[in-house]
Amino acid sequence: MDTGSKMTARLMLAVGGAVLGSLQFGYNTGVINAPQKVIEDFYNRTWLYRYQEPISPATLTTLWSLSVAIFSVGGMIGSFSVGLFVNRFGRRNSMLMSNILAFVSAVLMGFSKMAFSFEMLILGRFIIGLYSGLTTGFVPMYVGEVSPTALRGALGTFHQLGIVLGILIAQVFGLDLIMGNDSLWPLLLGFIFVPALLQCIILPFAPESPRFLLINRNEENKAKSVLKKLRGTTDVSSDLQEMKEESRQMMREKKVTIMELFRSPMYRQPILIAIVLQLSQQLSGINAVFYYSTSIFEKSGVEQPVYATIGSGVVNTAFTVVSLFVVERAGRRTLHLIGLAGMAGCAILMTIALTLLDQMPWMSYLSIVAIFGFVAFFEIGPGPIPWFIVAELFSQGPRPAAFAVAGLSNWTSNFIVGMGFQYIEQLCGSYVFIIFTVLLVLFFIFTYFKVPETKGRTFDEIASGFRQGGGGQSDKTPDEFHSLGADSQ
């Protein structure tokens, strides 16, 4: 639609305000790695202060693992609670309200050292996990619903860009000479106060989702007014018509619960696709690289591994920007397939490099190239696409439930990789990435045969594809697969 390809100031404000939540998620994913040693020293000193004896290595490992993993537990609970908020309070207001959690977490973590309380730090990690879980539902949903069809993929990528920028900022701030030291680490963890405050200032000027206003609240005039501001034009009849059609379709469906997504033949295929794409993001091995990149670089013989880790963060961000520009040209399915295939190739290279490192020291350079390549291919496909394709696969009715299920799948697999990678790596040594290679090949096969293209299509086209039992079956032509794409802007 012609009104749909214009980037307006109001649309940029709405997307920019929302993705501050994505930045928080990324920041808190990456922030805990760099100051590990100084925080473990704090745990030891606190234990000594309380019990007049040093902490045992086993207890320290348990406390540290809990500090890292409790974030994912909060994320699981938060992601599953998305539906409780978005339909009751609206998309924008839900994002605003969730900042209460960020403020509480910032205070708990920022003052944990002063209070000699590692419990405050762990509780703060859990609460910011809750916030991040909610964010992984709120942000892609809101961005998808305010974006015009022609820009939906590019703007949807901003969620992932926010996440990788957050990770990069955390890596830089976590350097010993900035905030990753004994005196300033509480400030490093409490810094989340700043983006939360910024979001509270910006979001009141951003509009509520016009789809929410029209379809959930039946406030057509408000929706029309919001659309005019977002699109920068007075003629928004085609957008309104599409939403009304979706609203009529919704009235014919009964309210969609999470169980209904799995029971109804109409939703079973899209929810399976949504879950597998989320798993393809987390079980690709990317979190293993993010969580343990410093130690991987150390094993590769890099003298300053922390700077190599920041280098991978820069590559991460750069290729997310590349994805932003190509997603509307190449299409979602194509980019996802390229990303998965590229990552599988890099994982094989990494395995070869780490295995032959002792015999050939120059292999350390190959392992760095492989890690950078792995990260780059991730950001071309499996990084950004699973988040916004969920919004595209579902209409207004089932969308909150679908986001809850997809988010829970993402966070659960994140938790499993975070907890299990160290043990699997001890068992498999340099062959650990072979496991991820096998998974990447399986995800490639699934995507090739089951995932339709969603670029530039409305919900009606998508839904009809699923109603005909088409989903991703081979009796459909590629053009028909394109029809999967969503109304969900």
GROMACS .gro file of C-alpha atoms in nm:
model
  489
    1MET     CA    1   0.000   0.000   0.000
    2ASP     CA    2   0.134   0.338  -0.097
    3THR     CA    3   0.088   0.497   0.241
    4GLY     CA    4   0.295   0.218   0.384
    5SER     CA    5   0.647   0.292   0.275
    6LYS     CA    6   0.698   0.630   0.441
    7MET     CA    7   0.909   0.668   0.755
    8THR     CA    8   0.755   0.945   0.968
    9ALA     CA    9   0.889   1.118   1.279
   10ARG     CA   10   0.601   0.982   1.490
   11LEU     CA   11   0.666   0.627   1.371
   12MET     CA   12   1.038   0.661   1.447
   13LEU     CA   13   0.957   0.798   1.795
   14ALA     CA   14   0.724   0.503   1.863
   15VAL     CA   15   0.977   0.241   1.745
   16GLY     CA   16   1.273   0.418   1.911
   17GLY     CA   17   1.093   0.446   2.246
   18ALA     CA   18   0.989   0.081   2.235
   19VAL     CA   19   1.331  -0.064   2.147
   20LEU     CA   20   1.485   0.094   2.457
   21GLY     CA   21   1.326  -0.212   2.621
   22SER     CA   22   1.516  -0.438   2.378
   23LEU     CA   23   1.837  -0.253   2.468
   24GLN     CA   24   1.771  -0.331   2.838
   25PHE     CA   25   1.729  -0.699   2.753
   26GLY     CA   26   2.059  -0.706   2.562
   27TYR     CA   27   2.244  -0.507   2.828
   28ASN     CA   28   2.138  -0.746   3.105
   29THR     CA   29   2.224  -1.050   2.894
   30GLY     CA   30   2.581  -0.928   2.843
   31VAL     CA   31   2.655  -0.728   3.160
   32ILE     CA   32   2.718  -1.016   3.399
   33ASN     CA   33   3.011  -1.175   3.209
   34ALA     CA   34   3.292  -0.919   3.231
   35PRO     CA   35   3.282  -0.843   3.608
   36GLN     CA   36   3.257  -1.212   3.708
   37LYS     CA   37   3.584  -1.210   3.907
   38VAL     CA   38   3.508  -0.891   4.103
   39ILE     CA   39   3.152  -1.003   4.184
   40GLU     CA   40   3.282  -1.342   4.300
   41ASP     CA   41   3.527  -1.152   4.526
   42PHE     CA   42   3.228  -0.959   4.667
   43TYR     CA   43   3.045  -1.289   4.735
   44ASN     CA   44   3.354  -1.421   4.912
   45ARG     CA   45   3.399  -1.106   5.125
   46THR     CA   46   3.029  -1.102   5.216
   47TRP     CA   47   3.043  -1.467   5.319
   48LEU     CA   48   3.357  -1.400   5.527
   49TYR     CA   49   3.189  -1.095   5.690
   50ARG     CA   50   2.882  -1.300   5.785
   51TYR     CA   51   3.028  -1.638   5.880
   52GLN     CA   52   3.395  -1.557   5.957
   53GLU     CA   53   3.514  -1.818   5.707
   54PRO     CA   54   3.588  -1.811   5.332
   55ILE     CA   55   3.321  -1.935   5.094
   56SER     CA   56   3.373  -2.288   4.958
   57PRO     CA   57   3.443  -2.317   4.581
   58ALA     CA   58   3.126  -2.528   4.535
   59THR     CA   59   2.905  -2.268   4.708
   60LEU     CA   60   3.067  -1.987   4.510
   61THR     CA   61   3.004  -2.171   4.180
   62THR     CA   62   2.641  -2.232   4.282
   63LEU     CA   63   2.586  -1.866   4.376
   64TRP     CA   64   2.747  -1.746   4.053
   65SER     CA   65   2.547  -1.989   3.835
   66LEU     CA   66   2.232  -1.876   4.014
   67SER     CA   67   2.319  -1.508   3.951
   68VAL     CA   68   2.349  -1.580   3.577
   69ALA     CA   69   2.065  -1.831   3.535
   70ILE     CA   70   1.799  -1.659   3.753
   71PHE     CA   71   1.776  -1.394   3.478
   72SER     CA   72   1.643  -1.662   3.238
   73VAL     CA   73   1.400  -1.796   3.499
   74GLY     CA   74   1.258  -1.443   3.535
   75GLY     CA   75   1.249  -1.421   3.155
   76MET     CA   76   1.045  -1.741   3.126
   77ILE     CA   77   0.785  -1.616   3.377
   78GLY     CA   78   0.778  -1.267   3.222
   79SER     CA   79   0.739  -1.392   2.863
   80PHE     CA   80   0.452  -1.618   2.964
   81SER     CA   81   0.273  -1.325   3.132
   82VAL     CA   82   0.266  -1.100   2.821
   83GLY     CA   83  -0.100  -1.173   2.745
   84LEU     CA   84  -0.211  -1.065   3.095
   85PHE     CA   85  -0.098  -0.709   3.022
   86VAL     CA   86  -0.129  -0.627   2.651
   87ASN     CA   87  -0.503  -0.684   2.613
   88ARG     CA   88  -0.594  -0.518   2.942
   89PHE     CA   89  -0.367  -0.213   2.942
   90GLY     CA   90  -0.263  -0.181   2.578
   91ARG     CA   91   0.078  -0.234   2.419
   92ARG     CA   92   0.232   0.106   2.496
   93ASN     CA   93   0.101   0.128   2.854
   94SER     CA   94   0.226  -0.224   2.927
   95MET     CA   95   0.577  -0.118   2.823
   96LEU     CA   96   0.554   0.190   3.045
   97MET     CA   97   0.433  -0.007   3.347
   98SER     CA   98   0.705  -0.270   3.316
   99ASN     CA   99   0.969  -0.003   3.388
  100ILE     CA  100   0.870  -0.025   3.756
  101LEU     CA  101   1.049  -0.363   3.753
  102ALA     CA  102   1.360  -0.206   3.596
  103PHE     CA  103   1.373   0.067   3.863
  104VAL     CA  104   1.333  -0.185   4.149
  105SER     CA  105   1.603  -0.408   3.998
  106ALA     CA  106   1.843  -0.114   3.950
  107VAL     CA  107   1.808  -0.019   4.318
  108LEU     CA  108   1.855  -0.378   4.442
  109MET     CA  109   2.165  -0.447   4.232
  110GLY     CA  110   2.312  -0.098   4.266
  111PHE     CA  111   2.301  -0.106   4.646
  112SER     CA  112   2.382  -0.477   4.697
  113LYS     CA  113   2.751  -0.410   4.767
  114MET     CA  114   2.674  -0.134   5.017
  115ALA     CA  115   2.427  -0.364   5.196
  116PHE     CA  116   2.668  -0.663   5.192
  117SER     CA  117   2.390  -0.868   5.033
  118PHE     CA  118   2.438  -1.102   4.738
  119GLU     CA  119   2.067  -1.190   4.783
  120MET     CA  120   1.981  -0.837   4.667
  121LEU     CA  121   2.192  -0.885   4.354
  122ILE     CA  122   2.032  -1.225   4.274
  123LEU     CA  123   1.680  -1.089   4.338
  124GLY     CA  124   1.762  -0.788   4.117
  125ARG     CA  125   1.872  -1.026   3.837
  126PHE     CA  126   1.545  -1.218   3.871
  127ILE     CA  127   1.334  -0.898   3.854
  128ILE     CA  128   1.518  -0.760   3.550
  129GLY     CA  129   1.467  -1.107   3.397
  130LEU     CA  130   1.090  -1.065   3.450
  131TYR     CA  131   1.114  -0.724   3.281
  132SER     CA  132   1.314  -0.866   2.988
  133GLY     CA  133   1.069  -1.154   2.942
  134LEU     CA  134   0.781  -0.908   2.917
  135THR     CA  135   0.986  -0.692   2.680
  136THR     CA  136   1.045  -0.980   2.437
  137GLY     CA  137   0.667  -0.990   2.394
  138PHE     CA  138   0.573  -0.623   2.420
  139VAL     CA  139   0.832  -0.472   2.185
  140PRO     CA  140   0.800  -0.692   1.872
  141MET     CA  141   0.420  -0.689   1.911
  142TYR     CA  142   0.398  -0.309   1.938
  143VAL     CA  143   0.653  -0.243   1.662
  144GLY     CA  144   0.477  -0.492   1.435
  145GLU     CA  145   0.139  -0.327   1.496
  146VAL     CA  146   0.245   0.035   1.440
  147SER     CA  147   0.458  -0.041   1.130
  148PRO     CA  148   0.319  -0.023   0.776
  149THR     CA  149   0.336  -0.348   0.575
  150ALA     CA  150   0.621  -0.229   0.352
  151LEU     CA  151   0.845  -0.141   0.650
  152ARG     CA  152   0.738  -0.412   0.893
  153GLY     CA  153   1.042  -0.638   0.841
  154ALA     CA  154   1.296  -0.356   0.857
  155LEU     CA  155   1.140  -0.200   1.168
  156GLY     CA  156   1.096  -0.546   1.322
  157THR     CA  157   1.474  -0.587   1.301
  158PHE     CA  158   1.513  -0.285   1.533
  159HIS     CA  159   1.418  -0.512   1.826
  160GLN     CA  160   1.722  -0.730   1.756
  161LEU     CA  161   1.936  -0.421   1.689
  162GLY     CA  162   1.839  -0.292   2.035
  163ILE     CA  163   1.940  -0.625   2.190
  164VAL     CA  164   2.283  -0.639   2.022
  165LEU     CA  165   2.353  -0.272   2.097
  166GLY     CA  166   2.270  -0.345   2.460
  167ILE     CA  167   2.513  -0.639   2.462
  168LEU     CA  168   2.785  -0.425   2.303
  169ILE     CA  169   2.732  -0.138   2.554
  170ALA     CA  170   2.751  -0.391   2.840
  171GLN     CA  171   3.077  -0.535   2.700
  172VAL     CA  172   3.236  -0.190   2.670
  173PHE     CA  173   3.110  -0.063   3.009
  174GLY     CA  174   3.227  -0.391   3.164
  175LEU     CA  175   3.591  -0.321   3.078
  176ASP     CA  176   3.810  -0.300   3.386
  177LEU     CA  177   3.907   0.061   3.315
  178ILE     CA  178   3.542   0.175   3.282
  179MET     CA  179   3.299   0.007   3.525
  180GLY     CA  180   3.404  -0.359   3.542
  181ASN     CA  181   3.620  -0.305   3.849
  182ASP     CA  182   3.588  -0.357   4.223
  183SER     CA  183   3.463  -0.008   4.305
  184LEU     CA  184   3.223   0.057   4.014
  185TRP     CA  185   3.056  -0.278   3.935
  186PRO     CA  186   2.737  -0.185   4.133
  187LEU     CA  187   2.703   0.117   3.902
  188LEU     CA  188   2.750  -0.115   3.601
  189LEU     CA  189   2.456  -0.331   3.714
  190GLY     CA  190   2.245  -0.033   3.829
  191PHE     CA  191   2.294   0.153   3.499
  192ILE     CA  192   1.965   0.002   3.377
  193PHE     CA  193   1.799   0.293   3.560
  194VAL     CA  194   1.901   0.525   3.272
  195PRO     CA  195   1.728   0.352   2.974
  196ALA     CA  196   1.422   0.287   3.195
  197LEU     CA  197   1.399   0.659   3.274
  198LEU     CA  198   1.449   0.749   2.906
  199GLN     CA  199   1.168   0.514   2.804
  200CYS     CA  200   0.937   0.668   3.065
  201ILE     CA  201   1.007   1.013   2.913
  202ILE     CA  202   0.968   0.908   2.545
  203LEU     CA  203   0.678   0.660   2.545
  204PRO     CA  204   0.404   0.900   2.667
  205PHE     CA  205   0.460   1.090   2.337
  206ALA     CA  206   0.428   0.770   2.131
  207PRO     CA  207   0.079   0.655   2.024
  208GLU     CA  208  -0.099   0.340   2.134
  209SER     CA  209  -0.114   0.060   1.874
  210PRO     CA  210  -0.391   0.150   1.624
  211ARG     CA  211  -0.477  -0.219   1.590
  212PHE     CA  212  -0.530  -0.243   1.966
  213LEU     CA  213  -0.750   0.070   1.962
  214LEU     CA  214  -0.967  -0.050   1.674
  215ILE     CA  215  -0.981  -0.427   1.725
  216ASN     CA  216  -0.961  -0.459   2.105
  217ARG     CA  217  -1.119  -0.131   2.216
  218ASN     CA  218  -1.343  -0.059   1.915
  219GLU     CA  219  -1.227   0.307   1.914
  220GLU     CA  220  -1.224   0.369   1.540
  221ASN     CA  221  -1.179   0.748   1.555
  222LYS     CA  222  -0.878   0.721   1.785
  223ALA     CA  223  -0.728   0.448   1.566
  224LYS     CA  224  -0.780   0.663   1.256
  225SER     CA  225  -0.619   0.966   1.422
  226VAL     CA  226  -0.317   0.758   1.534
  227LEU     CA  227  -0.278   0.607   1.186
  228LYS     CA  228  -0.276   0.952   1.024
  229LYS     CA  229   0.009   1.060   1.253
  230LEU     CA  230   0.203   0.736   1.206
  231ARG     CA  231   0.164   0.731   0.827
  232GLY     CA  232   0.201   1.107   0.772
  233THR     CA  233  -0.105   1.112   0.545
  234THR     CA  234  -0.478   1.182   0.573
  235ASP     CA  235  -0.576   0.881   0.363
  236VAL     CA  236  -0.550   0.575   0.585
  237SER     CA  237  -0.856   0.398   0.446
  238SER     CA  238  -0.662   0.093   0.322
  239ASP     CA  239  -0.502   0.038   0.668
  240LEU     CA  240  -0.839   0.078   0.838
  241GLN     CA  241  -1.008  -0.155   0.593
  242GLU     CA  242  -0.749  -0.424   0.657
  243MET     CA  243  -0.791  -0.391   1.035
  244LYS     CA  244  -1.170  -0.405   1.008
  245GLU     CA  245  -1.144  -0.720   0.800
  246GLU     CA  246  -0.922  -0.870   1.068
  247SER     CA  247  -1.167  -0.757   1.337
  248ARG     CA  248  -1.454  -0.929   1.154
  249GLN     CA  249  -1.244  -1.242   1.123
  250MET     CA  250  -1.171  -1.224   1.497
  251MET     CA  251  -1.539  -1.199   1.587
  252ARG     CA  252  -1.599  -1.524   1.400
  253GLU     CA  253  -1.331  -1.692   1.614
  254LYS     CA  254  -1.377  -1.756   1.983
  255LYS     CA  255  -1.116  -1.616   2.224
  256VAL     CA  256  -0.788  -1.794   2.163
  257THR     CA  257  -0.621  -1.946   2.468
  258ILE     CA  258  -0.273  -2.097   2.476
  259MET     CA  259  -0.422  -2.450   2.469
  260GLU     CA  260  -0.640  -2.354   2.172
  261LEU     CA  261  -0.325  -2.269   1.972
  262PHE     CA  262  -0.225  -2.634   1.992
  263ARG     CA  263  -0.573  -2.786   1.962
  264SER     CA  264  -0.702  -2.588   1.664
  265PRO     CA  265  -0.582  -2.715   1.321
  266MET     CA  266  -0.582  -2.351   1.202
  267TYR     CA  267  -0.317  -2.246   1.457
  268ARG     CA  268  -0.120  -2.567   1.500
  269GLN     CA  269   0.105  -2.515   1.199
  270PRO     CA  270   0.189  -2.146   1.267
  271ILE     CA  271   0.256  -2.209   1.640
  272LEU     CA  272   0.487  -2.500   1.549
  273ILE     CA  273   0.674  -2.268   1.310
  274ALA     CA  274   0.694  -1.994   1.576
  275ILE     CA  275   0.833  -2.236   1.838
  276VAL     CA  276   1.089  -2.400   1.606
  277LEU     CA  277   1.215  -2.059   1.484
  278GLN     CA  278   1.266  -1.948   1.846
  279LEU     CA  279   1.452  -2.273   1.917
  280SER     CA  280   1.662  -2.219   1.603
  281GLN     CA  281   1.772  -1.888   1.752
  282GLN     CA  282   1.873  -2.020   2.094
  283LEU     CA  283   1.993  -2.373   2.010
  284SER     CA  284   2.207  -2.249   1.722
  285GLY     CA  285   2.498  -2.213   1.965
  286ILE     CA  286   2.500  -1.833   1.963
  287ASN     CA  287   2.452  -1.804   2.340
  288ALA     CA  288   2.737  -2.047   2.394
  289VAL     CA  289   2.953  -1.803   2.194
  290PHE     CA  290   2.815  -1.497   2.382
  291TYR     CA  291   2.837  -1.647   2.730
  292TYR     CA  292   3.176  -1.806   2.689
  293SER     CA  293   3.342  -1.606   2.409
  294THR     CA  294   3.617  -1.476   2.640
  295SER     CA  295   3.717  -1.829   2.745
  296ILE     CA  296   3.691  -1.953   2.383
  297PHE     CA  297   3.928  -1.674   2.275
  298GLU     CA  298   4.161  -1.759   2.565
  299LYS     CA  299   4.175  -2.122   2.448
  300SER     CA  300   4.249  -1.994   2.099
  301GLY     CA  301   4.557  -1.821   2.234
  302VAL     CA  302   4.432  -1.461   2.206
  303GLU     CA  303   4.633  -1.236   2.438
  304GLN     CA  304   4.355  -0.985   2.511
  305PRO     CA  305   4.037  -1.198   2.487
  306VAL     CA  306   3.808  -0.927   2.626
  307TYR     CA  307   3.881  -0.703   2.326
  308ALA     CA  308   3.819  -0.992   2.085
  309THR     CA  309   3.482  -1.041   2.261
  310ILE     CA  310   3.401  -0.673   2.207
  311GLY     CA  311   3.507  -0.724   1.843
  312SER     CA  312   3.243  -0.997   1.811
  313GLY     CA  313   2.992  -0.751   1.966
  314VAL     CA  314   3.078  -0.495   1.695
  315VAL     CA  315   3.036  -0.760   1.421
  316ASN     CA  316   2.706  -0.856   1.586
  317THR     CA  317   2.576  -0.498   1.567
  318ALA     CA  318   2.708  -0.430   1.215
  319PHE     CA  319   2.537  -0.735   1.064
  320THR     CA  320   2.209  -0.657   1.239
  321VAL     CA  321   2.217  -0.325   1.052
  322VAL     CA  322   2.286  -0.518   0.727
  323SER     CA  323   1.983  -0.739   0.800
  324LEU     CA  324   1.771  -0.429   0.858
  325PHE     CA  325   1.841  -0.310   0.501
  326VAL     CA  326   1.801  -0.645   0.322
  327VAL     CA  327   1.507  -0.806   0.506
  328GLU     CA  328   1.244  -0.636   0.287
  329ARG     CA  329   1.435  -0.716  -0.032
  330ALA     CA  330   1.551  -1.073   0.024
  331GLY     CA  331   1.262  -1.189   0.242
  332ARG     CA  332   1.249  -1.352   0.584
  333ARG     CA  333   1.267  -1.718   0.481
  334THR     CA  334   1.566  -1.667   0.247
  335LEU     CA  335   1.768  -1.475   0.509
  336HIS     CA  336   1.689  -1.734   0.776
  337LEU     CA  337   1.812  -2.014   0.549
  338ILE     CA  338   2.132  -1.822   0.457
  339GLY     CA  339   2.198  -1.751   0.826
  340LEU     CA  340   2.151  -2.115   0.936
  341ALA     CA  341   2.369  -2.253   0.654
  342GLY     CA  342   2.645  -1.996   0.719
  343MET     CA  343   2.643  -2.069   1.094
  344ALA     CA  344   2.670  -2.445   1.030
  345GLY     CA  345   2.974  -2.384   0.806
  346CYS     CA  346   3.139  -2.161   1.068
  347ALA     CA  347   3.068  -2.414   1.346
  348ILE     CA  348   3.253  -2.682   1.144
  349LEU     CA  349   3.544  -2.438   1.090
  350MET     CA  350   3.551  -2.359   1.463
  351THR     CA  351   3.564  -2.729   1.550
  352ILE     CA  352   3.855  -2.788   1.309
  353ALA     CA  353   4.042  -2.482   1.441
  354LEU     CA  354   4.000  -2.573   1.810
  355THR     CA  355   4.092  -2.940   1.746
  356LEU     CA  356   4.414  -2.862   1.555
  357LEU     CA  357   4.519  -2.566   1.772
  358ASP     CA  358   4.792  -2.756   1.958
  359GLN     CA  359   4.957  -2.881   1.635
  360MET     CA  360   4.916  -2.556   1.439
  361PRO     CA  361   4.916  -2.235   1.647
  362TRP     CA  362   4.800  -2.027   1.347
  363MET     CA  363   4.463  -2.204   1.381
  364SER     CA  364   4.381  -1.947   1.654
  365TYR     CA  365   4.327  -1.692   1.375
  366LEU     CA  366   4.090  -1.932   1.197
  367SER     CA  367   3.889  -1.977   1.518
  368ILE     CA  368   3.850  -1.598   1.552
  369VAL     CA  369   3.736  -1.570   1.188
  370ALA     CA  370   3.493  -1.860   1.249
  371ILE     CA  371   3.347  -1.694   1.562
  372PHE     CA  372   3.306  -1.360   1.384
  373GLY     CA  373   3.147  -1.538   1.086
  374PHE     CA  374   2.919  -1.736   1.317
  375VAL     CA  375   2.797  -1.412   1.481
  376ALA     CA  376   2.757  -1.236   1.143
  377PHE     CA  377   2.542  -1.514   0.993
  378PHE     CA  378   2.334  -1.526   1.313
  379GLU     CA  379   2.243  -1.159   1.274
  380ILE     CA  380   2.151  -1.205   0.907
  381GLY     CA  381   1.876  -1.457   0.986
  382PRO     CA  382   1.823  -1.644   1.315
  383GLY     CA  383   1.887  -1.331   1.527
  384PRO     CA  384   1.618  -1.086   1.415
  385ILE     CA  385   1.367  -1.296   1.217
  386PRO     CA  386   1.213  -1.529   1.483
  387TRP     CA  387   1.105  -1.227   1.692
  388PHE     CA  388   0.897  -1.041   1.437
  389ILE     CA  389   0.778  -1.337   1.231
  390VAL     CA  390   0.562  -1.443   1.531
  391ALA     CA  391   0.372  -1.115   1.496
  392GLU     CA  392   0.335  -1.188   1.125
  393LEU     CA  393   0.203  -1.542   1.162
  394PHE     CA  394  -0.090  -1.453   1.390
  395SER     CA  395  -0.385  -1.217   1.387
  396GLN     CA  396  -0.486  -0.986   1.673
  397GLY     CA  397  -0.682  -1.257   1.859
  398PRO     CA  398  -0.421  -1.532   1.901
  399ARG     CA  399  -0.118  -1.300   1.885
  400PRO     CA  400  -0.069  -1.241   2.264
  401ALA     CA  401  -0.101  -1.616   2.338
  402ALA     CA  402   0.139  -1.695   2.051
  403PHE     CA  403   0.394  -1.444   2.186
  404ALA     CA  404   0.368  -1.604   2.532
  405VAL     CA  405   0.438  -1.953   2.391
  406ALA     CA  406   0.717  -1.833   2.159
  407GLY     CA  407   0.877  -1.629   2.438
  408LEU     CA  408   0.865  -1.921   2.681
  409SER     CA  409   1.028  -2.147   2.417
  410ASN     CA  410   1.302  -1.889   2.362
  411TRP     CA  411   1.378  -1.830   2.730
  412THR     CA  412   1.364  -2.200   2.824
  413SER     CA  413   1.613  -2.296   2.553
  414ASN     CA  414   1.827  -1.994   2.653
  415PHE     CA  415   1.829  -2.126   3.012
  416ILE     CA  416   1.918  -2.482   2.902
  417VAL     CA  417   2.213  -2.360   2.691
  418GLY     CA  418   2.331  -2.123   2.967
  419MET     CA  419   2.325  -2.396   3.231
  420GLY     CA  420   2.437  -2.691   3.018
  421PHE     CA  421   2.706  -2.561   2.784
  422GLN     CA  422   2.989  -2.567   3.039
  423TYR     CA  423   2.921  -2.932   3.128
  424ILE     CA  424   2.879  -3.041   2.763
  425GLU     CA  425   3.200  -2.856   2.675
  426GLN     CA  426   3.387  -3.044   2.950
  427LEU     CA  427   3.255  -3.372   2.807
  428CYS     CA  428   3.304  -3.301   2.436
  429GLY     CA  429   3.600  -3.060   2.440
  430SER     CA  430   3.665  -2.901   2.102
  431TYR     CA  431   3.391  -3.114   1.940
  432VAL     CA  432   3.112  -2.929   2.126
  433PHE     CA  433   3.017  -2.722   1.820
  434ILE     CA  434   2.942  -3.042   1.623
  435ILE     CA  435   2.623  -3.070   1.835
  436PHE     CA  436   2.520  -2.720   1.725
  437THR     CA  437   2.608  -2.802   1.362
  438VAL     CA  438   2.366  -3.098   1.366
  439LEU     CA  439   2.093  -2.879   1.519
  440LEU     CA  440   2.155  -2.604   1.261
  441VAL     CA  441   2.119  -2.854   0.975
  442LEU     CA  442   1.789  -2.982   1.124
  443PHE     CA  443   1.658  -2.624   1.159
  444PHE     CA  444   1.763  -2.554   0.797
  445ILE     CA  445   1.561  -2.856   0.674
  446PHE     CA  446   1.256  -2.752   0.878
  447THR     CA  447   1.274  -2.392   0.751
  448TYR     CA  448   1.315  -2.504   0.390
  449PHE     CA  449   1.011  -2.732   0.396
  450LYS     CA  450   0.778  -2.569   0.648
  451VAL     CA  451   0.835  -2.194   0.678
  452PRO     CA  452   0.652  -1.973   0.425
  453GLU     CA  453   0.773  -1.631   0.312
  454THR     CA  454   0.589  -1.351   0.494
  455LYS     CA  455   0.733  -1.046   0.320
  456GLY     CA  456   0.480  -0.775   0.229
  457ARG     CA  457   0.165  -0.984   0.287
  458THR     CA  458  -0.149  -0.920   0.491
  459PHE     CA  459  -0.298  -1.146   0.754
  460ASP     CA  460  -0.582  -1.261   0.531
  461GLU     CA  461  -0.334  -1.398   0.278
  462ILE     CA  462  -0.140  -1.573   0.554
  463ALA     CA  463  -0.438  -1.716   0.733
  464SER     CA  464  -0.594  -1.846   0.411
  465GLY     CA  465  -0.265  -2.025   0.340
  466PHE     CA  466  -0.294  -2.205   0.673
  467ARG     CA  467  -0.668  -2.268   0.644
  468GLN     CA  468  -0.604  -2.449   0.316
  469GLY     CA  469  -0.360  -2.665   0.509
  470GLY     CA  470  -0.075  -2.512   0.314
  471GLY     CA  471   0.155  -2.381   0.583
  472GLY     CA  472   0.480  -2.481   0.428
  473GLN     CA  473   0.389  -2.795   0.238
  474SER     CA  474   0.556  -2.867  -0.089
  475ASP     CA  475   0.227  -2.858  -0.286
  476LYS     CA  476   0.233  -2.479  -0.258
  477THR     CA  477   0.430  -2.254  -0.487
  478PRO     CA  478   0.682  -2.008  -0.341
  479ASP     CA  479   0.447  -1.723  -0.429
  480GLU     CA  480   0.167  -1.881  -0.231
  481PHE     CA  481   0.407  -1.917   0.061
  482HIS     CA  482   0.464  -1.546   0.052
  483SER     CA  483   0.108  -1.516   0.157
  484LEU     CA  484   0.189  -1.613   0.507
  485GLY     CA  485   0.297  -1.272   0.606
  486ALA     CA  486   0.114  -1.069   0.837
  487ASP     CA  487  -0.129  -0.833   0.911
  488SER     CA  488   0.047  -0.781   1.221
  489GLN     CA  489   0.175  -0.444   1.165
   0.00000   0.00000   0.00000
